PDB file of C-alpha atoms in Angstrom:
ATOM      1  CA  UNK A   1       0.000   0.000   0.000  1.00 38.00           C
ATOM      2  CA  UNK A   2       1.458   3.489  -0.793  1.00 37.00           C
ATOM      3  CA  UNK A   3       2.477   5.431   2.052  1.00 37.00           C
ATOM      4  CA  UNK A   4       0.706   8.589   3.282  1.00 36.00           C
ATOM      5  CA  UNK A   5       2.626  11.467   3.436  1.00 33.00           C
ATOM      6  CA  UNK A   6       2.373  14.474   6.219  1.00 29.00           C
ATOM      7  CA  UNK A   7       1.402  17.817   4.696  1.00 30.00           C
ATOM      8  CA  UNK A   8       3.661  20.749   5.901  1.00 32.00           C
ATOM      9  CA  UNK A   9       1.778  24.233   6.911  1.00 35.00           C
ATOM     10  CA  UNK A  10      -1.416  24.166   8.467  1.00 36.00           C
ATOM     11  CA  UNK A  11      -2.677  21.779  10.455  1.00 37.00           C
ATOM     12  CA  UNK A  12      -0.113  21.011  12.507  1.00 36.00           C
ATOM     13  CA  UNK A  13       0.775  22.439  15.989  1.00 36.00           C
ATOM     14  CA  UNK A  14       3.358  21.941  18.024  1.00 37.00           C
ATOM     15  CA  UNK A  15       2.444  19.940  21.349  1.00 39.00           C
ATOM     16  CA  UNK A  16       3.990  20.828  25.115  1.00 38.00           C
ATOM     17  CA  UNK A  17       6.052  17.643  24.921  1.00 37.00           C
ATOM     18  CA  UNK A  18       8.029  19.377  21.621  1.00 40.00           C
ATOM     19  CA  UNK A  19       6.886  16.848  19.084  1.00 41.00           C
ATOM     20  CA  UNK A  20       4.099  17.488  16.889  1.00 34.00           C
ATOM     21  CA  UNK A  21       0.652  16.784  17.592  1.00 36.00           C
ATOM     22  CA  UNK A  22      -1.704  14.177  15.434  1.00 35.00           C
ATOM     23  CA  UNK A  23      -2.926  16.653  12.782  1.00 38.00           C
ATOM     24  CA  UNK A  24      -5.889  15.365  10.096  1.00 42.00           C
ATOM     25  CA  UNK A  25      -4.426  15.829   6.747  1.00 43.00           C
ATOM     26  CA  UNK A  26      -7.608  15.962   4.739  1.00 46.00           C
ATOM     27  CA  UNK A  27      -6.625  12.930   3.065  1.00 44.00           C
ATOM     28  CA  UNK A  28      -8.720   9.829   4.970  1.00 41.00           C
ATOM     29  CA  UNK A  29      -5.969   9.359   7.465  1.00 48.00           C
ATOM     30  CA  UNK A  30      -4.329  10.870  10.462  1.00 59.00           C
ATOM     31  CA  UNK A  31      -0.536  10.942  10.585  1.00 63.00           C
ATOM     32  CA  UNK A  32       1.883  11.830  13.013  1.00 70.00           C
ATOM     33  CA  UNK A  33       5.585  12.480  12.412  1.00 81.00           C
ATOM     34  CA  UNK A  34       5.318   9.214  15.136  1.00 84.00           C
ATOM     35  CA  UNK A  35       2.937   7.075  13.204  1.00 86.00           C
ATOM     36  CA  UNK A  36      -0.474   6.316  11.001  1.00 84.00           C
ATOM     37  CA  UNK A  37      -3.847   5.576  12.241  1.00 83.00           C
ATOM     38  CA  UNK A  38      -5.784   3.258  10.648  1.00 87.00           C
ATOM     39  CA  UNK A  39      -9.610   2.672  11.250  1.00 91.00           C
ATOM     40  CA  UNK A  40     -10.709  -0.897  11.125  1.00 94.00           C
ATOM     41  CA  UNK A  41     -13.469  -2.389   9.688  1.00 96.00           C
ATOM     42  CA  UNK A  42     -15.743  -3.166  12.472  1.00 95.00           C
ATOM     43  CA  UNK A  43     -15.368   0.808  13.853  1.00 96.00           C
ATOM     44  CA  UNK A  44     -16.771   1.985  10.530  1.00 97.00           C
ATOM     45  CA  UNK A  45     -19.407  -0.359  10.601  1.00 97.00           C
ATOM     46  CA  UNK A  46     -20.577   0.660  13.780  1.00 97.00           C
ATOM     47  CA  UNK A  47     -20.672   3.494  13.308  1.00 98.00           C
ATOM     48  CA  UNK A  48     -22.190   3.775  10.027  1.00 98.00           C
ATOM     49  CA  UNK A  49     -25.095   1.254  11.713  1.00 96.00           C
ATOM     50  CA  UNK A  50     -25.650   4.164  14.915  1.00 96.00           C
ATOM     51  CA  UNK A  51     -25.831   6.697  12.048  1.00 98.00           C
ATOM     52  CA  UNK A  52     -28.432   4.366   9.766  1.00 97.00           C
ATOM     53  CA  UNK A  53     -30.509   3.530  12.762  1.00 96.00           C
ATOM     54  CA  UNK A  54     -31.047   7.265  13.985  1.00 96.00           C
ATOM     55  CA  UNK A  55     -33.178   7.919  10.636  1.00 97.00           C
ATOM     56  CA  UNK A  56     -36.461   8.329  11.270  1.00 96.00           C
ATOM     57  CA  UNK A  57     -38.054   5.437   9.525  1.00 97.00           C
ATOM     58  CA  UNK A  58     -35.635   3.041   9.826  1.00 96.00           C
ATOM     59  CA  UNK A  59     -37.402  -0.399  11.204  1.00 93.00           C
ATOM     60  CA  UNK A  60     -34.803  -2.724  11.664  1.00 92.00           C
ATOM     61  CA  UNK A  61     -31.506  -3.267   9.608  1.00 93.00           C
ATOM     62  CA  UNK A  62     -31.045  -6.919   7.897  1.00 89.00           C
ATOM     63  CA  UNK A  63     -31.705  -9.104   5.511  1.00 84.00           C
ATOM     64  CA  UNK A  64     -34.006 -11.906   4.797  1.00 69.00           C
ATOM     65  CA  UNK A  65     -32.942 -15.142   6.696  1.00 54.00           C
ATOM     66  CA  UNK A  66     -29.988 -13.570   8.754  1.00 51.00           C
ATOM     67  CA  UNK A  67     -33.166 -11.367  10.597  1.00 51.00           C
ATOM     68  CA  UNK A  68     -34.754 -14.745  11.338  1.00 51.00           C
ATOM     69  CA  UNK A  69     -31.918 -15.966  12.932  1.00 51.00           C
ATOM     70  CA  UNK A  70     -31.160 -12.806  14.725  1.00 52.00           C
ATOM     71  CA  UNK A  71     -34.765 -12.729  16.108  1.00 54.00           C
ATOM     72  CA  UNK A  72     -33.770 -16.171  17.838  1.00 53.00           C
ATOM     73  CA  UNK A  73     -30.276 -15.170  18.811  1.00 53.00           C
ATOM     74  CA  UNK A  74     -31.852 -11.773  20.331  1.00 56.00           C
ATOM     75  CA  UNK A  75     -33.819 -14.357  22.847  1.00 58.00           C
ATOM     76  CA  UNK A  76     -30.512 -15.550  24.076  1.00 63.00           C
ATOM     77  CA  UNK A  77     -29.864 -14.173  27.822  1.00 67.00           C
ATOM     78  CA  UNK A  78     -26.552 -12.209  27.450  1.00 66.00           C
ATOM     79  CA  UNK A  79     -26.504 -12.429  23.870  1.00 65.00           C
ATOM     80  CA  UNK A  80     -27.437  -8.814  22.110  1.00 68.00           C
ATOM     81  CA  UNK A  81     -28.198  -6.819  18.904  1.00 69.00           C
ATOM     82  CA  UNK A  82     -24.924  -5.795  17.512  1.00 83.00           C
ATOM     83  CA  UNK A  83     -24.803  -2.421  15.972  1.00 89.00           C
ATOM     84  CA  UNK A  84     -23.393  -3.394  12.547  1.00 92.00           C
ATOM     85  CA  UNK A  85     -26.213  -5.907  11.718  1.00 92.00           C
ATOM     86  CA  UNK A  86     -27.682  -5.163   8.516  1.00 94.00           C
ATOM     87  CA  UNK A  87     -23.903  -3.557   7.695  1.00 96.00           C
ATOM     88  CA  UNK A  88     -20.965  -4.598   5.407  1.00 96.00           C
ATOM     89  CA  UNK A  89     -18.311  -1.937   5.048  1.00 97.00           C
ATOM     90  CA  UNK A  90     -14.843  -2.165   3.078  1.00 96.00           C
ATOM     91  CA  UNK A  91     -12.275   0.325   4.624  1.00 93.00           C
ATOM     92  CA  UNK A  92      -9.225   1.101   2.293  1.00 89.00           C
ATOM     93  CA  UNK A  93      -6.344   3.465   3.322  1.00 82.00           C
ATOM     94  CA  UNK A  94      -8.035   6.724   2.289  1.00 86.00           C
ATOM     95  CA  UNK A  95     -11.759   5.734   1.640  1.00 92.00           C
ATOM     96  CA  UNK A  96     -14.834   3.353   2.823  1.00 95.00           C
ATOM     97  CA  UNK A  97     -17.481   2.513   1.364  1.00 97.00           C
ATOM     98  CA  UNK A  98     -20.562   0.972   3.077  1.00 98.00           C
ATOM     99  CA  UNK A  99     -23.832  -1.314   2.371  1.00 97.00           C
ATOM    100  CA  UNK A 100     -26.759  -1.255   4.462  1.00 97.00           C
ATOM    101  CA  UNK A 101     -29.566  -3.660   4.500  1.00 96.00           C
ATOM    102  CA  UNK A 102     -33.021  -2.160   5.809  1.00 95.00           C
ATOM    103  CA  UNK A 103     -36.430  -2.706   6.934  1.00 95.00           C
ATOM    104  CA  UNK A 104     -38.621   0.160   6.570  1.00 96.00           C
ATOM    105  CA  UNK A 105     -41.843   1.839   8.494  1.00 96.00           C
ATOM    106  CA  UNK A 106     -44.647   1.623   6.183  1.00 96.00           C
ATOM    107  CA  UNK A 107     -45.537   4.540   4.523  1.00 96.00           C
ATOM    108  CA  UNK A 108     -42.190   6.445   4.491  1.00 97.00           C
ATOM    109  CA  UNK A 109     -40.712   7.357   1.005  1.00 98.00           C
ATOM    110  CA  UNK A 110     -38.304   5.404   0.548  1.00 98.00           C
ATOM    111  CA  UNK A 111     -36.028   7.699  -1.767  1.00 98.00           C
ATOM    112  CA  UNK A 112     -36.269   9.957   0.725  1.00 97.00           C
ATOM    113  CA  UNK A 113     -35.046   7.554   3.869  1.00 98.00           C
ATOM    114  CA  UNK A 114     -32.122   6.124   1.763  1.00 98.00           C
ATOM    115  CA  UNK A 115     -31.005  10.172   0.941  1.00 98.00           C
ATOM    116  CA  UNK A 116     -31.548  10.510   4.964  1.00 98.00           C
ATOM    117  CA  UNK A 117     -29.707   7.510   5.603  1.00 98.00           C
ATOM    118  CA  UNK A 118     -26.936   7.908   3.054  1.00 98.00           C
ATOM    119  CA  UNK A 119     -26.513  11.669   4.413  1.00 98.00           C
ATOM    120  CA  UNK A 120     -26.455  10.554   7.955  1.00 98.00           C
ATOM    121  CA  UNK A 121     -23.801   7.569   7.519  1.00 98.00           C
ATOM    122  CA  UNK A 122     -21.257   9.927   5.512  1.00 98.00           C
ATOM    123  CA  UNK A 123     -21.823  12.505   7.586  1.00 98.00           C
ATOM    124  CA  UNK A 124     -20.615  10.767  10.668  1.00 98.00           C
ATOM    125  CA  UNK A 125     -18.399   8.170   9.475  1.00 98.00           C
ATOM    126  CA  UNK A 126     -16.579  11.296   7.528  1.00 96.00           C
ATOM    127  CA  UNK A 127     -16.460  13.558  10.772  1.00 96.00           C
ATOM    128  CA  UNK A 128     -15.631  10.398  13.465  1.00 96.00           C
ATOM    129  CA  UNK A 129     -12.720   8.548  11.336  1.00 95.00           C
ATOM    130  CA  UNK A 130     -11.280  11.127   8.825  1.00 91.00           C
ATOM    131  CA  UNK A 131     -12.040   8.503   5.863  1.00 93.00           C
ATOM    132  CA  UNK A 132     -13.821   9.569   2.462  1.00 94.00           C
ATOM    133  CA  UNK A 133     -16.989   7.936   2.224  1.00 97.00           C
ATOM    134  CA  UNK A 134     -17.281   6.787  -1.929  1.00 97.00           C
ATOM    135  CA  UNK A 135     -20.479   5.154  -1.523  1.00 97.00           C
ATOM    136  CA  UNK A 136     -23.240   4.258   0.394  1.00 98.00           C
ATOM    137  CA  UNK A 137     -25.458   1.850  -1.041  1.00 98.00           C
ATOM    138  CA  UNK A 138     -28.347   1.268   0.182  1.00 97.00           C
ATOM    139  CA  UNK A 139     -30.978  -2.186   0.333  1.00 97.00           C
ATOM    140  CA  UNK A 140     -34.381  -2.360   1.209  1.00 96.00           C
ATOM    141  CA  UNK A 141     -34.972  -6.058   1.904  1.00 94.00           C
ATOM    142  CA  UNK A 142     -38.796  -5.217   4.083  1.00 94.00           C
ATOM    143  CA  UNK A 143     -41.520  -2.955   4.664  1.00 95.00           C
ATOM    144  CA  UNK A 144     -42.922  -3.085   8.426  1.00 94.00           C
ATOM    145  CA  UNK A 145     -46.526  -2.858   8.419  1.00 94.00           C
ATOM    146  CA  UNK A 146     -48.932  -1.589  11.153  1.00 90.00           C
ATOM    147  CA  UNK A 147     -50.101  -4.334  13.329  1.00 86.00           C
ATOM    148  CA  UNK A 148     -47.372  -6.654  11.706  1.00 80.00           C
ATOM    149  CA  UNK A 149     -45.657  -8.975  14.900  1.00 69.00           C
ATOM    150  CA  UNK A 150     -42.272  -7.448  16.082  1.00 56.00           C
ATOM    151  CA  UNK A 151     -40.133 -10.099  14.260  1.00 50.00           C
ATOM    152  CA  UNK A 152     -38.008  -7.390  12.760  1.00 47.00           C
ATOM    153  CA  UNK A 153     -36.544  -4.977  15.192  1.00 49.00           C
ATOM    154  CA  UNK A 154     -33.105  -4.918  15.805  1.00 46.00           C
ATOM    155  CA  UNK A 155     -32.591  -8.258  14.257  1.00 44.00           C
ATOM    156  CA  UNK A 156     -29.425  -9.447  13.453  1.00 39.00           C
ATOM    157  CA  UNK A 157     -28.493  -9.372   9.896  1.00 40.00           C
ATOM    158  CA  UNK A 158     -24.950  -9.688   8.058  1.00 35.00           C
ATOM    159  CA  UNK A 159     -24.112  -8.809   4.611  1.00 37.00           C
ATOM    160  CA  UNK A 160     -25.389 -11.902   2.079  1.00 40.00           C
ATOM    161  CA  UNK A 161     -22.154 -13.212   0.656  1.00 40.00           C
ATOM    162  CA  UNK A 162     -23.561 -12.956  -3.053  1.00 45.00           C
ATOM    163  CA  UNK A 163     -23.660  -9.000  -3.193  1.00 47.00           C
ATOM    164  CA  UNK A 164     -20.730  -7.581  -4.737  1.00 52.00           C
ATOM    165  CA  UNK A 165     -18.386  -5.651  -2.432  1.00 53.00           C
ATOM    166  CA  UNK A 166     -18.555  -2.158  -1.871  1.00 57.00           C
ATOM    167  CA  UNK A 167     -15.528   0.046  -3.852  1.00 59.00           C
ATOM    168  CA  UNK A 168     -13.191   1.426  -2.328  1.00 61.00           C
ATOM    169  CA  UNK A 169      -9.635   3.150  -3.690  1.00 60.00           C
TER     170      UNK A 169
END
């Protein structure tokens, strides 16, 4: 992978200890004259599932037999609802990219959830990790209905192997 390079100027303040402190470059990463960060995967994906399930409209996150199986799991004592169900994210040096799967409140426009969602997941995943978003792409496997048994909510869900990955430079 190509090394990431410290811009001089602005940006970068010098810390009581004398060395420099971590400055964001603008470039997807944060680089010391110590060391590189890198975000992993599963922080992206969390967060990216926080920012998805904020949207007003947003049922549940997952996809077809993966929510059945997270509806039993979520009986489990101890066992949980992971954030980053319904959630596949590739993270590359200087950009992510992120697929979510999602189960929707009936009667909610749809184009206008996945614009909500999409502006909600760059906008944090951007701001908490310093990465360029590319793409947010965006499934809607369900539509909850009124009345309709709560076998959706918060049900665990990971990304069906036959999608093709999200891009990411």
């Amino acid at each position: 992978m190509p090394s990431q390079h410290v811009r001089s100027g602005a940006g970068h303040k010098p810390n009581p200890s004398g060395g420099r402190e971590v400055a964001h470059t603008g470039d997807g990463a944060l680089v010391s004259d110590t060391g590189k960060t890198r975000i992993a995967d599963g922080v992206v994906a969390k967060i990216a599932g926080m920012a998805a399930r904020e949207v007003g409209g947003v049922y549940a996150m997952g996809a077809g037999m993966a929510r059945t199986f997270g509806s039993v799991k979520e009986r489990i004592p101890g066992v949980g609802v992971s954030v980053t169900q319904g959630v596949a994210v590739q993270v590359g040096e200087k950009q992510a990219a992120v697929d979510i799967d999602l189960v929707v409140e009936y009667g909610v426009a749809i184009p206008d959830l996945a614009r909500a969602c999409r502006e909600s997941v760059i906008s944090q995943v951007e701001q908490m990790t310093g990465l360029e978003v590319v793409e947010v792409n965006i499934t809607v496997d369900d539509v909850h209905l009124p009345g309709e048994e709560n076998n959706h909510k918060d049900d665990a869900s990971h990304h069906d192997a036959e999608k093709p990955a999200p891009r990411v430079k």
